[in-house]
C-alpha positions as a LaTeX table, in Angstrom:
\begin{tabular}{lrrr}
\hline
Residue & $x$ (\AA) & $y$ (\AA) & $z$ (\AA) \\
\hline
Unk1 & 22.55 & $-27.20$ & $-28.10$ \\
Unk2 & 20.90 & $-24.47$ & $-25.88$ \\
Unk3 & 22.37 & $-21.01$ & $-25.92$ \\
Unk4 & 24.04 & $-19.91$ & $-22.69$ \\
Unk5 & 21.29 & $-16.87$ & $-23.14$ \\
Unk6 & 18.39 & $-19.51$ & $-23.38$ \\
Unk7 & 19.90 & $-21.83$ & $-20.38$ \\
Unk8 & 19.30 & $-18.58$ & $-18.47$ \\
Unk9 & 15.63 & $-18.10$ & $-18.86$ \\
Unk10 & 15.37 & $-22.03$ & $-18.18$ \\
Unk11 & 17.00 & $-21.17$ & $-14.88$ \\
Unk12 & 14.73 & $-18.48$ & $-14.24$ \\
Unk13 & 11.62 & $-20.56$ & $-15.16$ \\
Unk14 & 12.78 & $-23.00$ & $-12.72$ \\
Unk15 & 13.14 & $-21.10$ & $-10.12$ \\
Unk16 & 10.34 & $-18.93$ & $-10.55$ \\
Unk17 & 8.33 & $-21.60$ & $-10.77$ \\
Unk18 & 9.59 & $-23.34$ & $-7.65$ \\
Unk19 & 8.93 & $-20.04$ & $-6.33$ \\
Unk20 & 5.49 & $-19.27$ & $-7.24$ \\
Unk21 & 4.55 & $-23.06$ & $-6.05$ \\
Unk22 & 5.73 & $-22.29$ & $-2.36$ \\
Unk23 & 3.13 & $-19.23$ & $-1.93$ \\
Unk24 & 0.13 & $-21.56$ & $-3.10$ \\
Unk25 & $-2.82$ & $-20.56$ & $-1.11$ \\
Unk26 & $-5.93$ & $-19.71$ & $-0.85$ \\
Unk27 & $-7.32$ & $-16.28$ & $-1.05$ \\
Unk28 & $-9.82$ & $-16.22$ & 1.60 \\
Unk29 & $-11.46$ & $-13.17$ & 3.15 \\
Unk30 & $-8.24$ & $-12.54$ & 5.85 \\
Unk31 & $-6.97$ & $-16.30$ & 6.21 \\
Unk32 & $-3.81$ & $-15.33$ & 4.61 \\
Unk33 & $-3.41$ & $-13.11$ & 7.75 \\
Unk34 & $-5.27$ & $-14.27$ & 10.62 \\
Unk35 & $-4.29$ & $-18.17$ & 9.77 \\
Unk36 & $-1.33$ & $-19.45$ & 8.92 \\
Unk37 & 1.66 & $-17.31$ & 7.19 \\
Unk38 & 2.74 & $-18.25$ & 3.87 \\
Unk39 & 5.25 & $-20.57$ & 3.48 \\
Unk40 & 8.85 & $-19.87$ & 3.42 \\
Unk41 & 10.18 & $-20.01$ & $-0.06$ \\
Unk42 & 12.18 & $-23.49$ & $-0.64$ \\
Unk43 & 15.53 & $-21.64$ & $-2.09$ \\
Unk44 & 18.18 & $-19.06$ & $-0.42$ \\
Unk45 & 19.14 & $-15.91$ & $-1.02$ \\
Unk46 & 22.16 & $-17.06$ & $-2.25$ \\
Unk47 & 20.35 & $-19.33$ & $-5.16$ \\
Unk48 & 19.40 & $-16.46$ & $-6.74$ \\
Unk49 & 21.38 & $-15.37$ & $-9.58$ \\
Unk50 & 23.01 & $-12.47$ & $-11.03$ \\
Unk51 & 20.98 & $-11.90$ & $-13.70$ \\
Unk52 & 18.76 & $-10.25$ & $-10.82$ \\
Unk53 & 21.02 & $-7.79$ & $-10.46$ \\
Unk54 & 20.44 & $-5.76$ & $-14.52$ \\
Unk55 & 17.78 & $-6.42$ & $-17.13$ \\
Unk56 & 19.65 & $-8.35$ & $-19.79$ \\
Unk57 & 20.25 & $-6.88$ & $-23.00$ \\
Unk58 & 19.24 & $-9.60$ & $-25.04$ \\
Unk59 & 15.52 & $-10.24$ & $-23.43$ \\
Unk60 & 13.64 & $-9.59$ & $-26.44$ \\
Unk61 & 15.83 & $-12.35$ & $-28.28$ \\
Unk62 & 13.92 & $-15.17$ & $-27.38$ \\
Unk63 & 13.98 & $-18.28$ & $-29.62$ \\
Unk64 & 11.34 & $-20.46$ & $-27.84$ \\
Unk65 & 13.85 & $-22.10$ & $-25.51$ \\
Unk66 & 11.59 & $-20.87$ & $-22.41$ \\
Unk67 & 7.76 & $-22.46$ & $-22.15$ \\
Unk68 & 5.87 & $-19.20$ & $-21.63$ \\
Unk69 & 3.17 & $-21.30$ & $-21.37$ \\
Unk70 & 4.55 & $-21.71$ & $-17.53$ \\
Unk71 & 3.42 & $-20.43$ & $-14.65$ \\
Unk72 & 1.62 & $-21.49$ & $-11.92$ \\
Unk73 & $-1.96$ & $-22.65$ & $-12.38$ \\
Unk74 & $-2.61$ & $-22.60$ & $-8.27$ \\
Unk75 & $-1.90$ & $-18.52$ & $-8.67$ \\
Unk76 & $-2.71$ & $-17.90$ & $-12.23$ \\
Unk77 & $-0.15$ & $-16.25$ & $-13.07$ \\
Unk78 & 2.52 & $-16.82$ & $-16.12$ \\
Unk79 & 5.58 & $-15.51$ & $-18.00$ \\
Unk80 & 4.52 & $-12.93$ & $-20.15$ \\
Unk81 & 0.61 & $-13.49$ & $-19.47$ \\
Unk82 & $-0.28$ & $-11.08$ & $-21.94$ \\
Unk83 & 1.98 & $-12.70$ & $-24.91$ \\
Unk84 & $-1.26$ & $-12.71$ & $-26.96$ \\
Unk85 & $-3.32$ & $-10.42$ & $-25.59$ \\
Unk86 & $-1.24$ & $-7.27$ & $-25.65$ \\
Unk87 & 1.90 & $-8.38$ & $-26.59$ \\
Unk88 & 3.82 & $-4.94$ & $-25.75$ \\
Unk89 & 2.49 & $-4.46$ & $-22.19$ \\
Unk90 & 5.80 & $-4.55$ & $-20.53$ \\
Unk91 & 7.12 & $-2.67$ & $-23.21$ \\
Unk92 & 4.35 & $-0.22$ & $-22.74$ \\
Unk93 & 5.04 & $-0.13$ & $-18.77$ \\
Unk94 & 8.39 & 0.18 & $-19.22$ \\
Unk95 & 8.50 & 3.53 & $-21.83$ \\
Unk96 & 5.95 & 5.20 & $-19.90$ \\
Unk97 & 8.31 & 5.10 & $-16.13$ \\
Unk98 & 11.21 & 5.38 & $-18.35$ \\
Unk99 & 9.47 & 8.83 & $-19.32$ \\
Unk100 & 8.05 & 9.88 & $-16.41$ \\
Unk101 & 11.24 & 9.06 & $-14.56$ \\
Unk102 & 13.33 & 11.46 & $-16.60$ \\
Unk103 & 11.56 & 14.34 & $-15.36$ \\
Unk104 & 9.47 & 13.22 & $-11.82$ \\
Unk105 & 12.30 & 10.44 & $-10.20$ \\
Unk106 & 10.47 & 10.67 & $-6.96$ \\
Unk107 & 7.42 & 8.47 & $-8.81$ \\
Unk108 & 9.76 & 5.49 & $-7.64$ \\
Unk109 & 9.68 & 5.21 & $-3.97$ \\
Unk110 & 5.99 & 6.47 & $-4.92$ \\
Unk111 & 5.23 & 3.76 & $-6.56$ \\
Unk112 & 7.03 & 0.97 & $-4.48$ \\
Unk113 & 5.10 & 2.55 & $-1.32$ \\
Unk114 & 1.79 & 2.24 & $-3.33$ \\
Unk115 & 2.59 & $-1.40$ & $-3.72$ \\
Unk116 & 3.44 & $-1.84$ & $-0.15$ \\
Unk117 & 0.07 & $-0.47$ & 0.89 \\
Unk118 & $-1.51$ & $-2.27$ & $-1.57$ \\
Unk119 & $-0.37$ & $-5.81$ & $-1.26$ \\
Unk120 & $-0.05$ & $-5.40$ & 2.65 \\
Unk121 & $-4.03$ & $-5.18$ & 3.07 \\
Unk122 & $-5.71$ & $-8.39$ & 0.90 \\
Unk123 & $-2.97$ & $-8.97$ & $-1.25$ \\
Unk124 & $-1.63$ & $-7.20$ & $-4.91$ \\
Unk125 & $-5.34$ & $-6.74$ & $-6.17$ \\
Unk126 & $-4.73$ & $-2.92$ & $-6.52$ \\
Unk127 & $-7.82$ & $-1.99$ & $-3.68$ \\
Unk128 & $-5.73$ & 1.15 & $-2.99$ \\
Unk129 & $-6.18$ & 2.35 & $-5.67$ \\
Unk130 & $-9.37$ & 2.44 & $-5.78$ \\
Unk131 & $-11.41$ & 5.97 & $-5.39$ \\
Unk132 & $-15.06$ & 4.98 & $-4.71$ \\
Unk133 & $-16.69$ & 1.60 & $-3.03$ \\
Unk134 & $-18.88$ & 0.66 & $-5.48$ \\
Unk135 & $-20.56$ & 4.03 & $-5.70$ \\
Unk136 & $-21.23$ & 4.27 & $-2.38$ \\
Unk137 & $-19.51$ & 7.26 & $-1.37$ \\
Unk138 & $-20.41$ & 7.24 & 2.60 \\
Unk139 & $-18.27$ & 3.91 & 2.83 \\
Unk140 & $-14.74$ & 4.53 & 3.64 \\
Unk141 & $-11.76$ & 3.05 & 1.22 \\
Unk142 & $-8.52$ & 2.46 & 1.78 \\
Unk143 & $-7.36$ & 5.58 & 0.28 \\
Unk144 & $-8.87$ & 7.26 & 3.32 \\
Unk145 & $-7.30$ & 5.71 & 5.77 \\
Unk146 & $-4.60$ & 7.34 & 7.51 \\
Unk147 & $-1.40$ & 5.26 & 6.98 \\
Unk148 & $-2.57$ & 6.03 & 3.06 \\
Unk149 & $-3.32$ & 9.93 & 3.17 \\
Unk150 & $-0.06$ & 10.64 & 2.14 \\
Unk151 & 0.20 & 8.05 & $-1.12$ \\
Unk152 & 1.33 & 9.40 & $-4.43$ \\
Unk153 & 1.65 & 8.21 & $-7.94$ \\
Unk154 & $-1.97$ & 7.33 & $-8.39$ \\
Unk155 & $-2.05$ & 9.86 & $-11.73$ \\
Unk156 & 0.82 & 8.48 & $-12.78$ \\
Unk157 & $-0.43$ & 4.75 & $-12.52$ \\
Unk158 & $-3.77$ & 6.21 & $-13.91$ \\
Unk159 & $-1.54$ & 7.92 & $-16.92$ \\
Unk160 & 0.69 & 4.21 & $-17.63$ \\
Unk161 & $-2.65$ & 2.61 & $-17.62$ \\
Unk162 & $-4.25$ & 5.15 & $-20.10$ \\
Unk163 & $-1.55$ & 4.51 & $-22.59$ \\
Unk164 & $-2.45$ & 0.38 & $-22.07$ \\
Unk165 & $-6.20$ & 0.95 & $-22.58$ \\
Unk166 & $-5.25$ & 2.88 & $-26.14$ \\
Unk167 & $-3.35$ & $-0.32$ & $-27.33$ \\
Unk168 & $-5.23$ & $-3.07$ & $-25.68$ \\
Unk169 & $-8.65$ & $-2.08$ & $-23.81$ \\
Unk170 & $-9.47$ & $-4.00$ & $-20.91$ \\
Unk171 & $-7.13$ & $-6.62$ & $-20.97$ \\
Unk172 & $-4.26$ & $-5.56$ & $-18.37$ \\
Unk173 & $-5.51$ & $-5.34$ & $-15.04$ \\
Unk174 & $-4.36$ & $-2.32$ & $-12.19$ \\
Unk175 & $-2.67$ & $-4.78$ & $-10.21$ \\
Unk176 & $-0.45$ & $-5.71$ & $-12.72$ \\
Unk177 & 0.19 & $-2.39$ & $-13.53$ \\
Unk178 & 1.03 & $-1.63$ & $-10.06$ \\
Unk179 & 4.03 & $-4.44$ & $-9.85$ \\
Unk180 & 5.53 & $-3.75$ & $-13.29$ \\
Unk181 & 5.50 & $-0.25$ & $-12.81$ \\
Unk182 & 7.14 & $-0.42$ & $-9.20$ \\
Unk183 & 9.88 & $-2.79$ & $-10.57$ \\
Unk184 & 10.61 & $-0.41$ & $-13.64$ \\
Unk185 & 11.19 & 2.37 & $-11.00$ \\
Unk186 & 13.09 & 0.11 & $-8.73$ \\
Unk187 & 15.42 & $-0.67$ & $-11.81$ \\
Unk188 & 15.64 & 3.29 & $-13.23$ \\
Unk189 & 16.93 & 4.06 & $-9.21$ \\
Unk190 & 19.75 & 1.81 & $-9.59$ \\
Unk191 & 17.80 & $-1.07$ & $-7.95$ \\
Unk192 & 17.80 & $-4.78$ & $-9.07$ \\
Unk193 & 15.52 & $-6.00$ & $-11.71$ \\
Unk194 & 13.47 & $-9.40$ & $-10.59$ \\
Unk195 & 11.97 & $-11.57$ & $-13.24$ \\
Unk196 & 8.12 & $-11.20$ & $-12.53$ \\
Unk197 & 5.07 & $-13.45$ & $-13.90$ \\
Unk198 & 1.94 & $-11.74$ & $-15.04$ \\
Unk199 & $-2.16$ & $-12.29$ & $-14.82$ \\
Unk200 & $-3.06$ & $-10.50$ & $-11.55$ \\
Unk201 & $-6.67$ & $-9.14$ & $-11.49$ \\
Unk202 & $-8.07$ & $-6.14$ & $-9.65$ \\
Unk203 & $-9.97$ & $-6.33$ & $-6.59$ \\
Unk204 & $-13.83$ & $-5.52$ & $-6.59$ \\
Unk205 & $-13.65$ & $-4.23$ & $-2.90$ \\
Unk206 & $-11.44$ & $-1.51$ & $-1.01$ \\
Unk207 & $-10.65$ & $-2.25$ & 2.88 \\
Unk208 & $-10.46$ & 0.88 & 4.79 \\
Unk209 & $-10.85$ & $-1.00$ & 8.39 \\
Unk210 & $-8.02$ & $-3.61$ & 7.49 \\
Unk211 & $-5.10$ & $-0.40$ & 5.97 \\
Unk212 & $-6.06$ & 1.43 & 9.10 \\
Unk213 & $-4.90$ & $-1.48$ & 11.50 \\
Unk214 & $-2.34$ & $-3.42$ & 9.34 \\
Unk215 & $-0.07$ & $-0.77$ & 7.81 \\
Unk216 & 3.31 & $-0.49$ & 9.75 \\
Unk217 & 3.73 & 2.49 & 11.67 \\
Unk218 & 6.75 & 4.58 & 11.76 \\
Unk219 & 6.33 & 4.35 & 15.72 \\
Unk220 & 5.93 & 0.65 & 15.51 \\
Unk221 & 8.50 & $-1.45$ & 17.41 \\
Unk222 & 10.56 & $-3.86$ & 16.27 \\
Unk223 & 8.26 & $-6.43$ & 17.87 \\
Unk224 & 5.02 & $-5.21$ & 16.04 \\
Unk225 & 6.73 & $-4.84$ & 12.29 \\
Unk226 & 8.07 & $-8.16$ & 12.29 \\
Unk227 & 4.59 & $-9.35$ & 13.26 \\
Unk228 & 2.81 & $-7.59$ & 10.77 \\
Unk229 & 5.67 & $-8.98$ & 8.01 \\
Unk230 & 5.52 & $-12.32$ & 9.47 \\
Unk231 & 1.28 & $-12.37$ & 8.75 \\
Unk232 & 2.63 & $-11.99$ & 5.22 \\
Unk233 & 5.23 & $-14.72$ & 5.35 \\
Unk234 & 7.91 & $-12.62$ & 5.96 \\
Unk235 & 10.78 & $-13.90$ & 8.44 \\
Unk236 & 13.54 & $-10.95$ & 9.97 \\
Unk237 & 15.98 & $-11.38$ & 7.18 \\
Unk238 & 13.38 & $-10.61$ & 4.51 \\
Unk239 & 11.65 & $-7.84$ & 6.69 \\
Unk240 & 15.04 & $-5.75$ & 7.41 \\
Unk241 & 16.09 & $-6.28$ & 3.05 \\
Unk242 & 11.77 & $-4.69$ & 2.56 \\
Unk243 & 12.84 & $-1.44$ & 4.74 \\
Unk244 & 16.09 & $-0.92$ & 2.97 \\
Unk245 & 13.81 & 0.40 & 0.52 \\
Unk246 & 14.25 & 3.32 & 2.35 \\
Unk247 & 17.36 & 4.00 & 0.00 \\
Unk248 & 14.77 & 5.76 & $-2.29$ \\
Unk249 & 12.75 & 7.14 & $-0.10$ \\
Unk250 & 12.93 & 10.51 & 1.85 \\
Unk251 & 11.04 & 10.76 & 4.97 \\
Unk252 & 8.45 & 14.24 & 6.16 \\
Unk253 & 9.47 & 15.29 & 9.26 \\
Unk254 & 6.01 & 15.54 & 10.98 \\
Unk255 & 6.37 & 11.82 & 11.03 \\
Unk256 & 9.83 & 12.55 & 13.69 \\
Unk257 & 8.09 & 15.42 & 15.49 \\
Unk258 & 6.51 & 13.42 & 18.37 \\
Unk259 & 10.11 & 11.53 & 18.69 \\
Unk260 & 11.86 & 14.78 & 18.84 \\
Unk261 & 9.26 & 16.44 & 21.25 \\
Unk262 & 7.41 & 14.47 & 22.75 \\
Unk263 & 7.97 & 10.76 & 22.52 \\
Unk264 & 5.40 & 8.25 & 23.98 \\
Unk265 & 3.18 & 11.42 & 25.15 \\
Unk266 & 6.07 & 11.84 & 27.68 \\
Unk267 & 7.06 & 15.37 & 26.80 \\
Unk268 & 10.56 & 14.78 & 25.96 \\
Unk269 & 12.60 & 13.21 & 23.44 \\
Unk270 & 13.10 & 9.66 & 22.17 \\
Unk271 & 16.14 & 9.10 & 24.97 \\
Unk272 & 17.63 & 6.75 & 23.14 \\
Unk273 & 18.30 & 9.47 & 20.06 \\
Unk274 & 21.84 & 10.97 & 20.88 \\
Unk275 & 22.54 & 14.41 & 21.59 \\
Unk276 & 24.03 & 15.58 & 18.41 \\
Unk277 & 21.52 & 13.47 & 16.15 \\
Unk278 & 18.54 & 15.31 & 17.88 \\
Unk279 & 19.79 & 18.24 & 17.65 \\
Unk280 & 20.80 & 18.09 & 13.99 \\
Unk281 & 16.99 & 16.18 & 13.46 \\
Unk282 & 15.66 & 19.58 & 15.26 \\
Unk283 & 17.22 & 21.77 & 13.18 \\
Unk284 & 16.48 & 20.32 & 10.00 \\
Unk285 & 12.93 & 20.11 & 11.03 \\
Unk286 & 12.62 & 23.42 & 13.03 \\
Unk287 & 9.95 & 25.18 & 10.48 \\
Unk288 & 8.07 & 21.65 & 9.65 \\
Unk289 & 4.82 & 22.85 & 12.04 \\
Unk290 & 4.72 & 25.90 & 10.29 \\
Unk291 & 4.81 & 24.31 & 6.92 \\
Unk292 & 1.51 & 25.29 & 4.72 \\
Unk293 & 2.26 & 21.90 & 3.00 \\
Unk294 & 3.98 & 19.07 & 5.18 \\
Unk295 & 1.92 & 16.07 & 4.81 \\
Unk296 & 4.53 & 13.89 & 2.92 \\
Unk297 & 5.97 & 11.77 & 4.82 \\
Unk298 & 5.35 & 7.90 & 5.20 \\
Unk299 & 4.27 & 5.53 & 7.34 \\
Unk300 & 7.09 & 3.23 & 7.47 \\
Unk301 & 7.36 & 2.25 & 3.66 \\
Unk302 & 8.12 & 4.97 & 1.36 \\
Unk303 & 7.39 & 8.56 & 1.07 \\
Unk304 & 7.84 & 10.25 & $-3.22$ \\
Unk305 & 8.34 & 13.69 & $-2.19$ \\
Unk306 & 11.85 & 15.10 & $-0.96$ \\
Unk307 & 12.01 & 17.28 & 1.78 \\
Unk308 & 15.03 & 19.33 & 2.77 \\
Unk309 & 15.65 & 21.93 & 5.34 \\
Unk310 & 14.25 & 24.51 & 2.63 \\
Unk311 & 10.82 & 22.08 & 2.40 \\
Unk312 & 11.08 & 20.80 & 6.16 \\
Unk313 & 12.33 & 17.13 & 5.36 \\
Unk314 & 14.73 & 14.72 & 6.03 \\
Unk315 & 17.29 & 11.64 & 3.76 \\
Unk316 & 19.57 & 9.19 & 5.11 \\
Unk317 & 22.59 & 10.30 & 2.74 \\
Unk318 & 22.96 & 13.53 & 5.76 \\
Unk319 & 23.19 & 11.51 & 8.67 \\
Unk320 & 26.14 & 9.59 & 7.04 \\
Unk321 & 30.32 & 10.91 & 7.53 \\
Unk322 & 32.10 & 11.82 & 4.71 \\
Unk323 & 34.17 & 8.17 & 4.47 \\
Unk324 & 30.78 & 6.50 & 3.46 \\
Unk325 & 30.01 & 5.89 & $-0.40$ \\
Unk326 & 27.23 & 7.66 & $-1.55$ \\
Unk327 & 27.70 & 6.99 & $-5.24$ \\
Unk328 & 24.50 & 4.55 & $-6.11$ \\
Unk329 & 21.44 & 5.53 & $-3.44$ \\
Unk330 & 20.53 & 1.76 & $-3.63$ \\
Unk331 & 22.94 & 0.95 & $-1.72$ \\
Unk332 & 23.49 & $-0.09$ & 1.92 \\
Unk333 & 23.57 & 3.51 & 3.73 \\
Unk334 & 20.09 & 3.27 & 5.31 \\
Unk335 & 22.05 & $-0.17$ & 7.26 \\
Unk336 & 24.99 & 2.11 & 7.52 \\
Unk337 & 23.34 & 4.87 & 9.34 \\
Unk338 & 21.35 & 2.51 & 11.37 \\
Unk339 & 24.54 & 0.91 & 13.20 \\
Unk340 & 25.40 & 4.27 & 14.10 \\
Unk341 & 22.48 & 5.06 & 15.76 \\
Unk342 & 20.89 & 7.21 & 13.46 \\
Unk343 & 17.70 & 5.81 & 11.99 \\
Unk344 & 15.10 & 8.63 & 11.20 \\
Unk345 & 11.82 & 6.89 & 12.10 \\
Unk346 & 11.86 & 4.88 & 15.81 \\
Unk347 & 10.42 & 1.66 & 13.88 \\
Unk348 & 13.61 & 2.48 & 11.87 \\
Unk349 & 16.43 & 2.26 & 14.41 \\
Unk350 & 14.42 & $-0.44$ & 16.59 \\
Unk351 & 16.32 & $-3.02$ & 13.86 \\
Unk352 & 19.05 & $-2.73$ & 16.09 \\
Unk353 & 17.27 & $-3.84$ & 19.38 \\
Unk354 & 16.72 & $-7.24$ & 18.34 \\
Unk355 & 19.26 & $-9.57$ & 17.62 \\
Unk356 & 17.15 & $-11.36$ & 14.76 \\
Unk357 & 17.16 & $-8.11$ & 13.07 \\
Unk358 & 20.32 & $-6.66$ & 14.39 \\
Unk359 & 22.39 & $-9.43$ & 13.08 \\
Unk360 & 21.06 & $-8.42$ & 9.09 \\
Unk361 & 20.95 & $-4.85$ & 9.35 \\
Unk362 & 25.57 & $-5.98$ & 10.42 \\
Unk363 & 25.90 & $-8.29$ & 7.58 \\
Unk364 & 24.02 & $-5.69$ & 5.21 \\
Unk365 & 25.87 & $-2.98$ & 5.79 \\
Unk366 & 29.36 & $-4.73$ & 5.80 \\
Unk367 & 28.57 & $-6.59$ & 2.56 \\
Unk368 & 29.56 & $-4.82$ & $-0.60$ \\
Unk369 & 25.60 & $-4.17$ & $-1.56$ \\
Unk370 & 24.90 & $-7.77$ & $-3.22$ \\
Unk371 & 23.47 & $-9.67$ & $-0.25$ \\
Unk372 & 21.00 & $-6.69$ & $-0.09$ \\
Unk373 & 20.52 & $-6.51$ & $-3.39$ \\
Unk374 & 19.38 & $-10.46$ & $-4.08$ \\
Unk375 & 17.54 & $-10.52$ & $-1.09$ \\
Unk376 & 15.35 & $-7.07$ & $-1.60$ \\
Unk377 & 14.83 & $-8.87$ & $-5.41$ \\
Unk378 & 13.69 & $-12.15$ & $-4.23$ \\
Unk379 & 11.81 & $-10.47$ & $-0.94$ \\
Unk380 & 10.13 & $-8.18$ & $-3.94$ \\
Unk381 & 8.98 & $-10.97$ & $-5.62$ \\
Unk382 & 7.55 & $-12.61$ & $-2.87$ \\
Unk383 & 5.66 & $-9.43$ & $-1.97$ \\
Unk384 & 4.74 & $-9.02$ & $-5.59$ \\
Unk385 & 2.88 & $-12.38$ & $-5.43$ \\
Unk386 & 0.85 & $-12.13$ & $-2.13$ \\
Unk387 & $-3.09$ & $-12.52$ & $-2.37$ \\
Unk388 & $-3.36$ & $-12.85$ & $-6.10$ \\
Unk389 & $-6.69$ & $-12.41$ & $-7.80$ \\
Unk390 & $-7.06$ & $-14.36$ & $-10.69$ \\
Unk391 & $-9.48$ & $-16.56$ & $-13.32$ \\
Unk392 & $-12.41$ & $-15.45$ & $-12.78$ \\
Unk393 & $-11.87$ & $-13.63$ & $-9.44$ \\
Unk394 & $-12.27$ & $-9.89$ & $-9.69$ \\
Unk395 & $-12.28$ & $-7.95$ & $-12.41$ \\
Unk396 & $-9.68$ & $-6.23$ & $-15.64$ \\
Unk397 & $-10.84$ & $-2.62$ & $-14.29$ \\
Unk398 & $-10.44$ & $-0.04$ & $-17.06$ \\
Unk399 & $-10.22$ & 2.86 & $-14.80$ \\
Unk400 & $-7.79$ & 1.96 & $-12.13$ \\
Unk401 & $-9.69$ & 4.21 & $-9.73$ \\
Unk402 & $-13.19$ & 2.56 & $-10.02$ \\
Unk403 & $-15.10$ & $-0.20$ & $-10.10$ \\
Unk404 & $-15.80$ & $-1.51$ & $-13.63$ \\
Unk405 & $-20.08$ & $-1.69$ & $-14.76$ \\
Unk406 & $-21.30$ & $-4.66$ & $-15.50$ \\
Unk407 & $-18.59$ & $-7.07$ & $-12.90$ \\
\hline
\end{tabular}
């Protein structure tokens, strides 16, 4: 008789599986986002279960019950891909953030924006990291681009993936790095864990022109960031659960400036800010244009670096009143503070203009956390899967910054 333990990871497996089988597609040079979206994956939010919500103890204790051997062969990608290859890779991946969280915890809305810029622009093939083009320094990469000038976390990735090379050389790619690493630090922030399969490989190319004109914006409105999402096969509900990841993210105020100032090149404020919110926003941010050392905010998606009235920067835990839990930071305040009016990036507080979105960002912030919760995991997932490399497509790159010789 099956365990109750190993009926779990058959669950899982199912649905993962079911899952995986719903994003088959082709990775062609920009079909996946100049053709049609992905598909819509075949299960709700509320199919998901539990176990999404904390690592179980017991995940090393496995008996054989689950077929690692499964996956699927359209993506290339399986449970535990590198079972025989490097057997402790997620082991490895999850020591090293479980380290370098203890003493840098901003390295996790770091690392979930890296994986937003990366798998927004071709797919999780870990381009953005990249820090040449083939050796041909006069070619931009997508480092250079400006939604990207502000990532962080690529010495850290470089450090995780050091530790890999040591125990296994060349055999876990960058990309996969990337997505382990960003669920670790989702997990060590008091996010959910997600279940995730392995086999990714890194891309051979970096895509300056595409990051420059794809990344969200944090003037964007609400009509442009659920197109961008929805080229990625992302409808409203799974677009407002991505930018609650703003729970673990802090924002730089130069990215607010032109909203408090000068909004739309008008000269005056965003008039739809209120009186007291702009002038608390103002007087957080009053030194932010003198700052030496402001560039550190984010374009939409995440920004590592906190920034206080002492280092010119702005949180959503502030802009909340005092009746509001604050205990968890993964939790629904960013939805809280929205319905009040007090989103810190426009692209932010246009949620509330649409009805679509609107109607989430209510049900979000009235739920007790879990609706947000299983939907960030499974939205996570889906991201985590877009544009996969794999077989013989790319490369293992041993230096996550360059090009490997000899692919």
């Amino acid at each position: 008789m099956p365990t109750s333990l190993n009926r779990w990871w058959i669950f899982i497996f199912v649905l993962f599986v079911s899952f995986l089988v719903s994003l088959r597609h082709r990775r062609g040079s920009s079909a996946h986002l100049h053709g049609q979206p992905f598909p819509p994956p075949p299960f709700s939010p509320d199919s998901l279960s539990p176990v999404l919500l904390q690592r179980s103890s017991d995940d090393d204790d496995d008996d054989g019950a689950v077929d690692k051997e499964g996956g699927d062969p359209a993506l290339g990608l399986q449970y535990d891909f590198y079972r025989h290859t490097c057997p402790a890779a997620e082991d490895i991946v999850r020591s090293s953030m479980a380290r370098i969280y203890s003493q840098h915890p901003d390295v996790a809305p770091a690392f979930l924006r890296l994986l937003f810029h990366d798998c927004f622009i071709r797919g999780c093939d870990a381009s953005v990291l990249l820090d040449d083009s083939q050796g041909n320094r006069s070619h931009s990469i997508e480092r250079q681009a400006i939604p990207n000038r502000t990532l962080k976390g690529f010495d850290r990735i470089d450090s995780i993936k050091q530790e890999l090379e040591d125990r296994c050389p060349g055999v876990v790619s960058c990309a996969d790095v990337l997505v382990l690493a960003t669920r670790e630090g989702i997990v060590l922030a008091g996010g959910p864990f997600y279940p995730l399969f392995t086999g990714r490989r890194d891309s051979i190319q970096s895509y300056f022109a595409e990051a420059t004109a794809e990344i969200p914006k944090p003037d964007d409105n609400v009509f442009r960031t659920l197109h961008l999402f929805g080229l990625r096969g992302f409808d409203e509900r799974e677009t407002v659960s991505l930018l609650g990841g703003h729970n673990i993210g802090k924002i730089g105020c130069e990215f607010i400036l032109e909203r408090l100032h000068n909004f739309l090149g008008t000269g005056q404020p965003d008039p739809t800010i209120s009186a007291d919110f702009l002038s608390e926003l103002r007087h957080n941010c009053e030194d932010s244009q003198t700052s030496s050392n402001s560039s550190s905010g984010t374009p939409l998606l995440m920004e590592s670096r906190s920034l206080t009235k002492s280092d010119l920067g702005l949180t959503y835990f502030p802009q909340l009143v005092t009746s509001i839990s604050s205990g968890s930071s993964f939790d629904t305040h960013y939805y809280q503070s929205l319905l009040r009016g007090r989103g810190l990036l426009y692209a932010d507080q246009q949620l509330m203009t649409d009805e679509r979105t609107a109607s989430v960002v209510r049900a979000y912030a009235s739920d007790d956390g879990s609706a947000f919760r299983l939907d960030f995991a499974r939205a996570m997932m889906k991201m985590s899967s877009l544009g996969i490399l794999s077989g013989s497509d790319g490369q293992i790159r041993k230096n996550c910054s360059f090009i490997a010789n000899g692919n």
